[in-house]
Structures are given as structure tokens and as C-alpha cells.
Amino acid sequence: MKQVFISLLLLSIIVSGCSNTKEKPNFVFILVDDLGWTDLSCYGSSFYETPSLDALASEGILFTDAYASCPVCSPTRASIMTGKYPSRLNITDWIPGDDPGNRKLLGPGDLHHLALEEFTVAEALKSNGYSTFFAGKWHLGDSSFYPESQGFDINIGGHHRGSPPGGYYSPYKNPMLEDGPEGEYLTDRLTSETINFIESAGEKPFLAFLSFYTVHTPIQANLEYIDYYNTKVEKLGIQGKTLVNEHEGSTMTEQLRPDYASMIAAMDKNVGRIMNSLVNKGLDKNTYLIFTSDNGGLSTLWKNAFPPTSVKPLRAGKGWCYEGGIRVPLIIVGPGIKQGKTDSPVISTDFYPTILELAGLKPMPEQHADGLSLVPELRGSKIIRDAIFWHYPHYHGSTWTPGAAIRMGDWKLVEFYDYEKTELYNLSTDIGEHENLADKEPEIRDKLLGMLRDLQSKTGALFPEINPDYKNHE
């Protein structure tokens, strides 16, 4: 009997040990709206101060060549949820978009919601025992397509609007978010709701998806930090605004707005609050945190406008398929991650298969058809891919005109349908995309153009058509 008891005890210890080693990790995904590539100190800003995110970057891996799937929000958000390119989902513009009827081209009709037939990353985790939580900006359809219809147990603040309808201070005028005390700050509130979920999660593993509305317009100063940045502007002697022409628009070349800086500071503080909550609950050793943006910073608008930020040395900004519109910050921290930086090109479609592998779940290539798991990168190796591309066949308020782009290695091709031109850049020597090499490197240009057409075909991309009512008054 004693031998039997000892054997059972050893078996119990072994099983218990196996259970602990196979404990499913938690995930916190923080998505910032319109955060530019250089909007963080750890990405080169000397004006904005982001101590929480700088600390986060030092604990994990910082991706220098991370991209959003589209230069505007809704397509990228759909891509994160599904692991598919926006063209495969037929969500290629912000919802509902703004296709003008008086331009040379008419944008293709695209969906104004994420189809319920898609099996989202939240549904994948939920079906494997995870609690799922969403807070903040959704912008993927009306009430029939809200987060709770796409795999999230809880939805706080996610609805059809892309910007906060009541601004950043309560009352919020948000149908999915109760108003707080007068003067409560939206970024603080969404973070508090997320922390409440984390601290009450219990034994089940969880996905907490915090989708800040910040730093999307309206640009409203955060009262906690605005005086500091007003003083900083005075001390630095920053005056006026610096703009350069970009096709029909203008691009900001300096970070100098204290109101925007104060919003960045508030966002950074709240990321620190999330990290502290994980540490206080003892969850930091078993939680992966992913921090990124849905598109580039808003640095390009119509002529002589005053955009809120600059993403220099990148060209253009939100809405554009130049680097400024698509290259974004990406920081990932968690157990077993090799600290440092990587310059491998990665994109929004990659999050879905990455999360599945980190959770110990089988890949679902029929769903996340366009993504690659980033786990090799997180462990110190390199992923191998042929190319990534962007299909944005719509006009945008940033003065972008319909077009597309593709990156293969260091080579980047940008195609403009309205202007009927193609540009080619070598990003290793020209990150600002200043020297068009299309005529000097015709073989590379044609190869990339062929690859772009192939990817567009494979993902069912729709193209703009000639507007029969367009009249050129030039």
C-alpha cells in the first residue's frame, strides 16, 4: 500500500508539474489610434516623452520595420482580428469612407463591417477556454457587428464610430460606455476598465484588448500634461510650423504641438498602469503584451494645414502608402522573449498566428491566411517572407489618391492609379523615399509590379474605375 501511495503521490506531483508548465499564457493587446513611428522616445522622438514605453521596450523586443496592413484604421483593425489582408476581407477603407464623386477615379465598393463568418483571434482564444475583453475603439461595423458578436465576452466603448463622439472628456456620448464624473479622461477610463478586468479574471487565461481612441482627432490637450509641454515649447524656442509639399498636400516636418504631446504622455502613463497591474497581480511572468498602432501618424493634410505630429525621416503620414503612413511602432514583451531589436519586416496579419503559437494552439492557416508567426523573432531567430503589400484604392483626406505598394527585402514600390505613375525606392539607403529609382532599376520595378499584381489577384483586390462624370478643368 505504501508503494502504491508513493507512486500515486509521484504521479500527482508529475501531473501537477506538467500542468504548471503547460499553463496557458495571458495576452494584453494595446492598439493606439494614429500613433506615428517616431511618436515614442524609444523610436527617436526628442520632444515627446514616453518613459513607460521606453521601459517596456527595454524589457522585450522592439520592431524597427513593423507595418500596419493599411494606412487607415478599419482595414488594419480587421486584419489584426482575422490574420488576413484587407483586400481579402474587402475592407479597404475606413468605415464608411469618403469616396468623392468629383475625382478622376471612383473607389470600389467595399464592406462597412467585418463579416461574422470570419473566425477572429478572439473567437479562437475563447473557444480554447480564454476570457475575452475589449475596451475602446472598434470601428468595424454597426451594432450587429460589435465586439461581442466577434468573440469578445465583454465590450466597453466599442461601437461603429472611429473617433470619440464626445471627445476625450466625460460626457462621452458613447452608446457602449457609461459617462464618468465630469472631466474624467477617456484614456484613463478605458485603462481602468481594462485593469478591473485583469484583476478579476480569476483562474481562466485571458485576452484583454485595449484599443485606445487616442491619439485620433479631435486633438484635445490632456490637462495633466499640457502645462509641462507648453513650458517645454517655450524653453526649446519652438516657433511657427514647418511644412513641405507632398503632391497635393503638405507634411509636417517637426514635432512641436504641446496638445498632441500631452495626449501621448497620458497614453504612456496608462500603459505603465497596465504593466503595474500585471506585476501587482503576479501575472507579468505569464502574460504577453503587444503594443502597436493601426496606421502611421497624422502628419500630412491639405496645403498649409497644421497636422498634429511629424514622423520624419519617413515620408508623408496617415492615409499614404509611403513609409510615414504604414510604418508603426511595435513592442512585444513576455516570457521567453529575447530582448533587443529586429529589423525584419512584419505586418498586422502576423499577430493572429503569433498569438495562437504562444498560446500553444494549432495554427489555422485557412483563417490567418496572410500572416506569419513572429515567435521565431521573439526567440532570437528570423522569419522568412517574400513580400508584404498594401492596397488602398480610395481617396483620403490626407490628399492620398488611389494606389498600392509592395515591399520585398529593402525594395519598395509605390503605384499611383490617379497619377498613372510608379515609384521605386531602396529603403536601406533611402528610408525617406526621396530618390525614385524606377527608371534606373527597371528589372526590379517590373518584378515588384508583377508580384504586387499577383498578391492583389490572390486576395481578390478590387480596383477603382474611371469616373464617367469627371471633367478635368486644368
PDB file of N, CA and C in Angstrom, residues 13-93:
ATOM      1  N   ILE A  13       2.495  14.677  -8.378  1.00  0.00           N
ATOM      2  CA  ILE A  13       3.489  15.751  -8.499  1.00  0.00           C
ATOM      3  C   ILE A  13       3.863  15.984  -9.961  1.00  0.00           C
ATOM      4  N   ILE A  14       4.040  14.838 -10.695  1.00  0.00           N
ATOM      5  CA  ILE A  14       4.408  14.949 -12.108  1.00  0.00           C
ATOM      6  C   ILE A  14       3.318  15.636 -12.904  1.00  0.00           C
ATOM      7  N   VAL A  15       2.061  15.206 -12.656  1.00  0.00           N
ATOM      8  CA  VAL A  15       0.922  15.812 -13.378  1.00  0.00           C
ATOM      9  C   VAL A  15       0.802  17.288 -13.041  1.00  0.00           C
ATOM     10  N   SER A  16       0.980  17.589 -11.727  1.00  0.00           N
ATOM     11  CA  SER A  16       0.897  18.991 -11.299  1.00  0.00           C
ATOM     12  C   SER A  16       1.979  19.814 -11.958  1.00  0.00           C
ATOM     13  N   GLY A  17       3.189  19.250 -12.030  1.00  0.00           N
ATOM     14  CA  GLY A  17       4.292  19.959 -12.673  1.00  0.00           C
ATOM     15  C   GLY A  17       4.024  20.195 -14.131  1.00  0.00           C
ATOM     16  N   CYS A  18       3.476  19.177 -14.817  1.00  0.00           N
ATOM     17  CA  CYS A  18       3.151  19.324 -16.235  1.00  0.00           C
ATOM     18  C   CYS A  18       2.089  20.379 -16.445  1.00  0.00           C
ATOM     19  N   SER A  19       1.114  20.390 -15.516  1.00  0.00           N
ATOM     20  CA  SER A  19       0.027  21.365 -15.627  1.00  0.00           C
ATOM     21  C   SER A  19       0.569  22.771 -15.542  1.00  0.00           C
ATOM     22  N   ASN A  20       1.543  22.990 -14.614  1.00  0.00           N
ATOM     23  CA  ASN A  20       2.107  24.323 -14.457  1.00  0.00           C
ATOM     24  C   ASN A  20       2.896  24.742 -15.687  1.00  0.00           C
ATOM     25  N   THR A  21       3.665  23.791 -16.249  1.00  0.00           N
ATOM     26  CA  THR A  21       4.493  24.148 -17.396  1.00  0.00           C
ATOM     27  C   THR A  21       3.634  24.392 -18.626  1.00  0.00           C
ATOM     28  N   LYS A  22       2.448  23.821 -18.653  1.00  0.00           N
ATOM     29  CA  LYS A  22       1.589  23.987 -19.810  1.00  0.00           C
ATOM     30  C   LYS A  22       0.494  25.032 -19.579  1.00  0.00           C
ATOM     31  N   GLU A  23       0.615  25.789 -18.479  1.00  0.00           N
ATOM     32  CA  GLU A  23      -0.374  26.808 -18.179  1.00  0.00           C
ATOM     33  C   GLU A  23      -0.450  27.809 -19.342  1.00  0.00           C
ATOM     34  N   LYS A  24      -1.648  28.067 -19.768  1.00  0.00           N
ATOM     35  CA  LYS A  24      -1.818  28.950 -20.926  1.00  0.00           C
ATOM     36  C   LYS A  24      -1.488  30.392 -20.545  1.00  0.00           C
ATOM     37  N   PRO A  25      -0.769  31.090 -21.396  1.00  0.00           N
ATOM     38  CA  PRO A  25      -0.418  32.476 -21.091  1.00  0.00           C
ATOM     39  C   PRO A  25      -1.595  33.418 -21.328  1.00  0.00           C
ATOM     40  N   ASN A  26      -1.520  34.578 -20.709  1.00  0.00           N
ATOM     41  CA  ASN A  26      -2.485  35.647 -20.946  1.00  0.00           C
ATOM     42  C   ASN A  26      -1.948  36.563 -22.041  1.00  0.00           C
ATOM     43  N   PHE A  27      -2.870  37.354 -22.618  1.00  0.00           N
ATOM     44  CA  PHE A  27      -2.480  38.310 -23.646  1.00  0.00           C
ATOM     45  C   PHE A  27      -3.121  39.664 -23.366  1.00  0.00           C
ATOM     46  N   VAL A  28      -2.301  40.700 -23.426  1.00  0.00           N
ATOM     47  CA  VAL A  28      -2.789  42.075 -23.399  1.00  0.00           C
ATOM     48  C   VAL A  28      -2.357  42.717 -24.703  1.00  0.00           C
ATOM     49  N   PHE A  29      -3.318  43.145 -25.489  1.00  0.00           N
ATOM     50  CA  PHE A  29      -3.036  43.778 -26.781  1.00  0.00           C
ATOM     51  C   PHE A  29      -3.439  45.243 -26.669  1.00  0.00           C
ATOM     52  N   ILE A  30      -2.480  46.134 -26.824  1.00  0.00           N
ATOM     53  CA  ILE A  30      -2.743  47.574 -26.745  1.00  0.00           C
ATOM     54  C   ILE A  30      -2.574  48.171 -28.132  1.00  0.00           C
ATOM     55  N   LEU A  31      -3.668  48.699 -28.665  1.00  0.00           N
ATOM     56  CA  LEU A  31      -3.669  49.294 -30.001  1.00  0.00           C
ATOM     57  C   LEU A  31      -3.951  50.782 -29.871  1.00  0.00           C
ATOM     58  N   VAL A  32      -3.021  51.596 -30.327  1.00  0.00           N
ATOM     59  CA  VAL A  32      -3.176  53.047 -30.284  1.00  0.00           C
ATOM     60  C   VAL A  32      -3.605  53.530 -31.659  1.00  0.00           C
ATOM     61  N   ASP A  33      -4.457  54.536 -31.691  1.00  0.00           N
ATOM     62  CA  ASP A  33      -5.010  55.036 -32.945  1.00  0.00           C
ATOM     63  C   ASP A  33      -4.161  56.190 -33.484  1.00  0.00           C
ATOM     64  N   ASP A  34      -3.638  56.023 -34.704  1.00  0.00           N
ATOM     65  CA  ASP A  34      -2.873  57.081 -35.386  1.00  0.00           C
ATOM     66  C   ASP A  34      -1.517  57.377 -34.740  1.00  0.00           C
ATOM     67  N   LEU A  35      -0.971  56.462 -33.986  1.00  0.00           N
ATOM     68  CA  LEU A  35       0.337  56.693 -33.367  1.00  0.00           C
ATOM     69  C   LEU A  35       1.430  56.538 -34.411  1.00  0.00           C
ATOM     70  N   GLY A  36       2.235  57.582 -34.582  1.00  0.00           N
ATOM     71  CA  GLY A  36       3.276  57.578 -35.599  1.00  0.00           C
ATOM     72  C   GLY A  36       4.514  56.806 -35.181  1.00  0.00           C
ATOM     73  N   TRP A  37       5.306  56.437 -36.187  1.00  0.00           N
ATOM     74  CA  TRP A  37       6.506  55.622 -35.972  1.00  0.00           C
ATOM     75  C   TRP A  37       7.497  56.292 -35.030  1.00  0.00           C
ATOM     76  N   THR A  38       7.605  57.612 -35.092  1.00  0.00           N
ATOM     77  CA  THR A  38       8.566  58.324 -34.247  1.00  0.00           C
ATOM     78  C   THR A  38       7.870  59.086 -33.121  1.00  0.00           C
ATOM     79  N   ASP A  39       6.694  58.651 -32.717  1.00  0.00           N
ATOM     80  CA  ASP A  39       5.956  59.327 -31.647  1.00  0.00           C
ATOM     81  C   ASP A  39       6.367  58.863 -30.255  1.00  0.00           C
ATOM     82  N   LEU A  40       7.333  57.965 -30.156  1.00  0.00           N
ATOM     83  CA  LEU A  40       7.818  57.487 -28.868  1.00  0.00           C
ATOM     84  C   LEU A  40       9.300  57.815 -28.727  1.00  0.00           C
ATOM     85  N   SER A  41       9.742  58.033 -27.496  1.00  0.00           N
ATOM     86  CA  SER A  41      11.153  58.317 -27.270  1.00  0.00           C
ATOM     87  C   SER A  41      12.032  57.172 -27.761  1.00  0.00           C
ATOM     88  N   CYS A  42      11.589  55.941 -27.501  1.00  0.00           N
ATOM     89  CA  CYS A  42      12.400  54.785 -27.894  1.00  0.00           C
ATOM     90  C   CYS A  42      12.434  54.589 -29.399  1.00  0.00           C
ATOM     91  N   TYR A  43      11.613  55.329 -30.138  1.00  0.00           N
ATOM     92  CA  TYR A  43      11.662  55.315 -31.600  1.00  0.00           C
ATOM     93  C   TYR A  43      12.243  56.614 -32.158  1.00  0.00           C
ATOM     94  N   GLY A  44      12.858  57.409 -31.282  1.00  0.00           N
ATOM     95  CA  GLY A  44      13.614  58.547 -31.780  1.00  0.00           C
ATOM     96  C   GLY A  44      13.075  59.923 -31.485  1.00  0.00           C
ATOM     97  N   SER A  45      11.901  60.026 -30.840  1.00  0.00           N
ATOM     98  CA  SER A  45      11.381  61.362 -30.563  1.00  0.00           C
ATOM     99  C   SER A  45      12.203  62.054 -29.488  1.00  0.00           C
ATOM    100  N   SER A  46      12.528  63.321 -29.732  1.00  0.00           N
ATOM    101  CA  SER A  46      13.212  64.124 -28.724  1.00  0.00           C
ATOM    102  C   SER A  46      12.267  65.131 -28.072  1.00  0.00           C
ATOM    103  N   PHE A  47      11.026  65.176 -28.539  1.00  0.00           N
ATOM    104  CA  PHE A  47      10.036  66.114 -27.989  1.00  0.00           C
ATOM    105  C   PHE A  47       9.036  65.388 -27.095  1.00  0.00           C
ATOM    106  N   TYR A  48       8.441  64.313 -27.584  1.00  0.00           N
ATOM    107  CA  TYR A  48       7.524  63.523 -26.766  1.00  0.00           C
ATOM    108  C   TYR A  48       8.326  62.695 -25.768  1.00  0.00           C
ATOM    109  N   GLU A  49       7.778  62.527 -24.582  1.00  0.00           N
ATOM    110  CA  GLU A  49       8.443  61.749 -23.544  1.00  0.00           C
ATOM    111  C   GLU A  49       7.564  60.554 -23.177  1.00  0.00           C
ATOM    112  N   THR A  50       8.116  59.347 -23.299  1.00  0.00           N
ATOM    113  CA  THR A  50       7.346  58.126 -23.081  1.00  0.00           C
ATOM    114  C   THR A  50       8.124  57.147 -22.196  1.00  0.00           C
ATOM    115  N   PRO A  51       8.327  57.470 -20.929  1.00  0.00           N
ATOM    116  CA  PRO A  51       9.156  56.622 -20.062  1.00  0.00           C
ATOM    117  C   PRO A  51       8.596  55.214 -19.867  1.00  0.00           C
ATOM    118  N   SER A  52       7.275  55.069 -19.814  1.00  0.00           N
ATOM    119  CA  SER A  52       6.694  53.731 -19.604  1.00  0.00           C
ATOM    120  C   SER A  52       6.969  52.834 -20.797  1.00  0.00           C
ATOM    121  N   LEU A  53       6.785  53.363 -21.982  1.00  0.00           N
ATOM    122  CA  LEU A  53       7.006  52.565 -23.187  1.00  0.00           C
ATOM    123  C   LEU A  53       8.487  52.346 -23.446  1.00  0.00           C
ATOM    124  N   ASP A  54       9.306  53.289 -23.065  1.00  0.00           N
ATOM    125  CA  ASP A  54      10.749  53.086 -23.178  1.00  0.00           C
ATOM    126  C   ASP A  54      11.182  51.922 -22.292  1.00  0.00           C
ATOM    127  N   ALA A  55      10.616  51.866 -21.084  1.00  0.00           N
ATOM    128  CA  ALA A  55      10.934  50.764 -20.178  1.00  0.00           C
ATOM    129  C   ALA A  55      10.415  49.451 -20.730  1.00  0.00           C
ATOM    130  N   LEU A  56       9.231  49.502 -21.308  1.00  0.00           N
ATOM    131  CA  LEU A  56       8.653  48.297 -21.903  1.00  0.00           C
ATOM    132  C   LEU A  56       9.548  47.775 -23.024  1.00  0.00           C
ATOM    133  N   ALA A  57      10.023  48.684 -23.869  1.00  0.00           N
ATOM    134  CA  ALA A  57      10.886  48.280 -24.987  1.00  0.00           C
ATOM    135  C   ALA A  57      12.174  47.646 -24.491  1.00  0.00           C
ATOM    136  N   SER A  58      12.686  48.124 -23.366  1.00  0.00           N
ATOM    137  CA  SER A  58      13.934  47.574 -22.834  1.00  0.00           C
ATOM    138  C   SER A  58      13.746  46.170 -22.265  1.00  0.00           C
ATOM    139  N   GLU A  59      12.494  45.814 -21.961  1.00  0.00           N
ATOM    140  CA  GLU A  59      12.206  44.500 -21.388  1.00  0.00           C
ATOM    141  C   GLU A  59      11.868  43.455 -22.452  1.00  0.00           C
ATOM    142  N   GLY A  60      11.570  43.906 -23.670  1.00  0.00           N
ATOM    143  CA  GLY A  60      11.148  42.966 -24.702  1.00  0.00           C
ATOM    144  C   GLY A  60      11.851  43.209 -26.014  1.00  0.00           C
ATOM    145  N   ILE A  61      11.096  43.091 -27.086  1.00  0.00           N
ATOM    146  CA  ILE A  61      11.667  43.259 -28.416  1.00  0.00           C
ATOM    147  C   ILE A  61      10.975  44.414 -29.128  1.00  0.00           C
ATOM    148  N   LEU A  62      11.766  45.275 -29.738  1.00  0.00           N
ATOM    149  CA  LEU A  62      11.284  46.429 -30.489  1.00  0.00           C
ATOM    150  C   LEU A  62      11.487  46.141 -31.973  1.00  0.00           C
ATOM    151  N   PHE A  63      10.419  46.268 -32.739  1.00  0.00           N
ATOM    152  CA  PHE A  63      10.464  46.031 -34.183  1.00  0.00           C
ATOM    153  C   PHE A  63      10.648  47.370 -34.893  1.00  0.00           C
ATOM    154  N   THR A  64      11.739  47.509 -35.618  1.00  0.00           N
ATOM    155  CA  THR A  64      12.000  48.759 -36.331  1.00  0.00           C
ATOM    156  C   THR A  64      11.249  48.847 -37.649  1.00  0.00           C
ATOM    157  N   ASP A  65      10.889  47.690 -38.218  1.00  0.00           N
ATOM    158  CA  ASP A  65      10.244  47.661 -39.532  1.00  0.00           C
ATOM    159  C   ASP A  65       8.880  46.973 -39.456  1.00  0.00           C
ATOM    160  N   ALA A  66       8.069  47.422 -38.491  1.00  0.00           N
ATOM    161  CA  ALA A  66       6.710  46.898 -38.346  1.00  0.00           C
ATOM    162  C   ALA A  66       5.753  47.778 -39.148  1.00  0.00           C
ATOM    163  N   TYR A  67       4.747  47.134 -39.719  1.00  0.00           N
ATOM    164  CA  TYR A  67       3.806  47.846 -40.586  1.00  0.00           C
ATOM    165  C   TYR A  67       2.359  47.550 -40.216  1.00  0.00           C
ATOM    166  N   ALA A  68       1.508  48.554 -40.405  1.00  0.00           N
ATOM    167  CA  ALA A  68       0.065  48.352 -40.395  1.00  0.00           C
ATOM    168  C   ALA A  68      -0.342  47.821 -41.760  1.00  0.00           C
ATOM    169  N   SER A  69      -1.426  47.059 -41.802  1.00  0.00           N
ATOM    170  CA  SER A  69      -1.878  46.473 -43.070  1.00  0.00           C
ATOM    171  C   SER A  69      -2.470  47.495 -44.022  1.00  0.00           C
ATOM    172  N   CYS A  70      -2.772  48.672 -43.513  1.00  0.00           N
ATOM    173  CA  CYS A  70      -3.359  49.727 -44.346  1.00  0.00           C
ATOM    174  C   CYS A  70      -2.991  51.067 -43.731  1.00  0.00           C
ATOM    175  N   PRO A  71      -2.916  52.125 -44.530  1.00  0.00           N
ATOM    176  CA  PRO A  71      -2.603  53.432 -43.960  1.00  0.00           C
ATOM    177  C   PRO A  71      -3.771  54.113 -43.262  1.00  0.00           C
ATOM    178  N   VAL A  72      -4.926  53.432 -43.162  1.00  0.00           N
ATOM    179  CA  VAL A  72      -6.049  53.935 -42.376  1.00  0.00           C
ATOM    180  C   VAL A  72      -6.576  52.820 -41.479  1.00  0.00           C
ATOM    181  N   CYS A  73      -7.471  53.190 -40.560  1.00  0.00           N
ATOM    182  CA  CYS A  73      -7.730  52.358 -39.390  1.00  0.00           C
ATOM    183  C   CYS A  73      -8.531  51.083 -39.603  1.00  0.00           C
ATOM    184  N   SER A  74      -9.756  51.153 -40.110  1.00  0.00           N
ATOM    185  CA  SER A  74     -10.643  49.984 -40.142  1.00  0.00           C
ATOM    186  C   SER A  74     -10.016  48.777 -40.832  1.00  0.00           C
ATOM    187  N   PRO A  75      -9.381  48.937 -41.990  1.00  0.00           N
ATOM    188  CA  PRO A  75      -8.775  47.767 -42.641  1.00  0.00           C
ATOM    189  C   PRO A  75      -7.714  47.093 -41.773  1.00  0.00           C
ATOM    190  N   THR A  76      -6.888  47.895 -41.105  1.00  0.00           N
ATOM    191  CA  THR A  76      -5.864  47.323 -40.240  1.00  0.00           C
ATOM    192  C   THR A  76      -6.486  46.582 -39.071  1.00  0.00           C
ATOM    193  N   ARG A  77      -7.524  47.152 -38.486  1.00  0.00           N
ATOM    194  CA  ARG A  77      -8.195  46.512 -37.352  1.00  0.00           C
ATOM    195  C   ARG A  77      -8.807  45.181 -37.767  1.00  0.00           C
ATOM    196  N   ALA A  78      -9.401  45.148 -38.956  1.00  0.00           N
ATOM    197  CA  ALA A  78      -9.947  43.889 -39.465  1.00  0.00           C
ATOM    198  C   ALA A  78      -8.834  42.879 -39.704  1.00  0.00           C
ATOM    199  N   SER A  79      -7.704  43.348 -40.169  1.00  0.00           N
ATOM    200  CA  SER A  79      -6.554  42.496 -40.442  1.00  0.00           C
ATOM    201  C   SER A  79      -6.000  41.885 -39.162  1.00  0.00           C
ATOM    202  N   ILE A  80      -5.931  42.668 -38.087  1.00  0.00           N
ATOM    203  CA  ILE A  80      -5.470  42.162 -36.801  1.00  0.00           C
ATOM    204  C   ILE A  80      -6.397  41.060 -36.300  1.00  0.00           C
ATOM    205  N   MET A  81      -7.694  41.296 -36.447  1.00  0.00           N
ATOM    206  CA  MET A  81      -8.678  40.338 -35.939  1.00  0.00           C
ATOM    207  C   MET A  81      -8.689  39.032 -36.726  1.00  0.00           C
ATOM    208  N   THR A  82      -8.321  39.066 -37.986  1.00  0.00           N
ATOM    209  CA  THR A  82      -8.510  37.898 -38.861  1.00  0.00           C
ATOM    210  C   THR A  82      -7.234  37.279 -39.381  1.00  0.00           C
ATOM    211  N   GLY A  83      -6.112  38.000 -39.358  1.00  0.00           N
ATOM    212  CA  GLY A  83      -4.888  37.491 -39.957  1.00  0.00           C
ATOM    213  C   GLY A  83      -4.908  37.523 -41.468  1.00  0.00           C
ATOM    214  N   LYS A  84      -5.783  38.353 -42.035  1.00  0.00           N
ATOM    215  CA  LYS A  84      -5.916  38.445 -43.485  1.00  0.00           C
ATOM    216  C   LYS A  84      -5.655  39.873 -43.959  1.00  0.00           C
ATOM    217  N   TYR A  85      -5.176  39.976 -45.216  1.00  0.00           N
ATOM    218  CA  TYR A  85      -5.022  41.291 -45.815  1.00  0.00           C
ATOM    219  C   TYR A  85      -6.392  41.946 -45.981  1.00  0.00           C
ATOM    220  N   PRO A  86      -6.460  43.267 -45.856  1.00  0.00           N
ATOM    221  CA  PRO A  86      -7.733  43.972 -46.040  1.00  0.00           C
ATOM    222  C   PRO A  86      -8.413  43.670 -47.371  1.00  0.00           C
ATOM    223  N   SER A  87      -7.627  43.506 -48.439  1.00  0.00           N
ATOM    224  CA  SER A  87      -8.231  43.224 -49.744  1.00  0.00           C
ATOM    225  C   SER A  87      -8.950  41.880 -49.749  1.00  0.00           C
ATOM    226  N   ARG A  88      -8.460  40.916 -48.969  1.00  0.00           N
ATOM    227  CA  ARG A  88      -9.123  39.616 -48.892  1.00  0.00           C
ATOM    228  C   ARG A  88     -10.453  39.730 -48.144  1.00  0.00           C
ATOM    229  N   LEU A  89     -10.547  40.711 -47.258  1.00  0.00           N
ATOM    230  CA  LEU A  89     -11.760  40.940 -46.469  1.00  0.00           C
ATOM    231  C   LEU A  89     -12.707  41.927 -47.142  1.00  0.00           C
ATOM    232  N   ASN A  90     -12.248  42.574 -48.207  1.00  0.00           N
ATOM    233  CA  ASN A  90     -12.982  43.652 -48.877  1.00  0.00           C
ATOM    234  C   ASN A  90     -13.335  44.779 -47.901  1.00  0.00           C
ATOM    235  N   ILE A  91     -12.398  45.048 -47.001  1.00  0.00           N
ATOM    236  CA  ILE A  91     -12.474  46.245 -46.155  1.00  0.00           C
ATOM    237  C   ILE A  91     -11.203  47.034 -46.439  1.00  0.00           C
ATOM    238  N   THR A  92     -11.274  47.939 -47.393  1.00  0.00           N
ATOM    239  CA  THR A  92     -10.059  48.615 -47.862  1.00  0.00           C
ATOM    240  C   THR A  92     -10.046  50.106 -47.549  1.00  0.00           C
ATOM    241  N   ASP A  93     -11.047  50.585 -46.819  1.00  0.00           N
ATOM    242  CA  ASP A  93     -11.070  51.990 -46.429  1.00  0.00           C
ATOM    243  C   ASP A  93     -11.614  52.090 -45.008  1.00  0.00           C
TER     244      ASP A  93
END
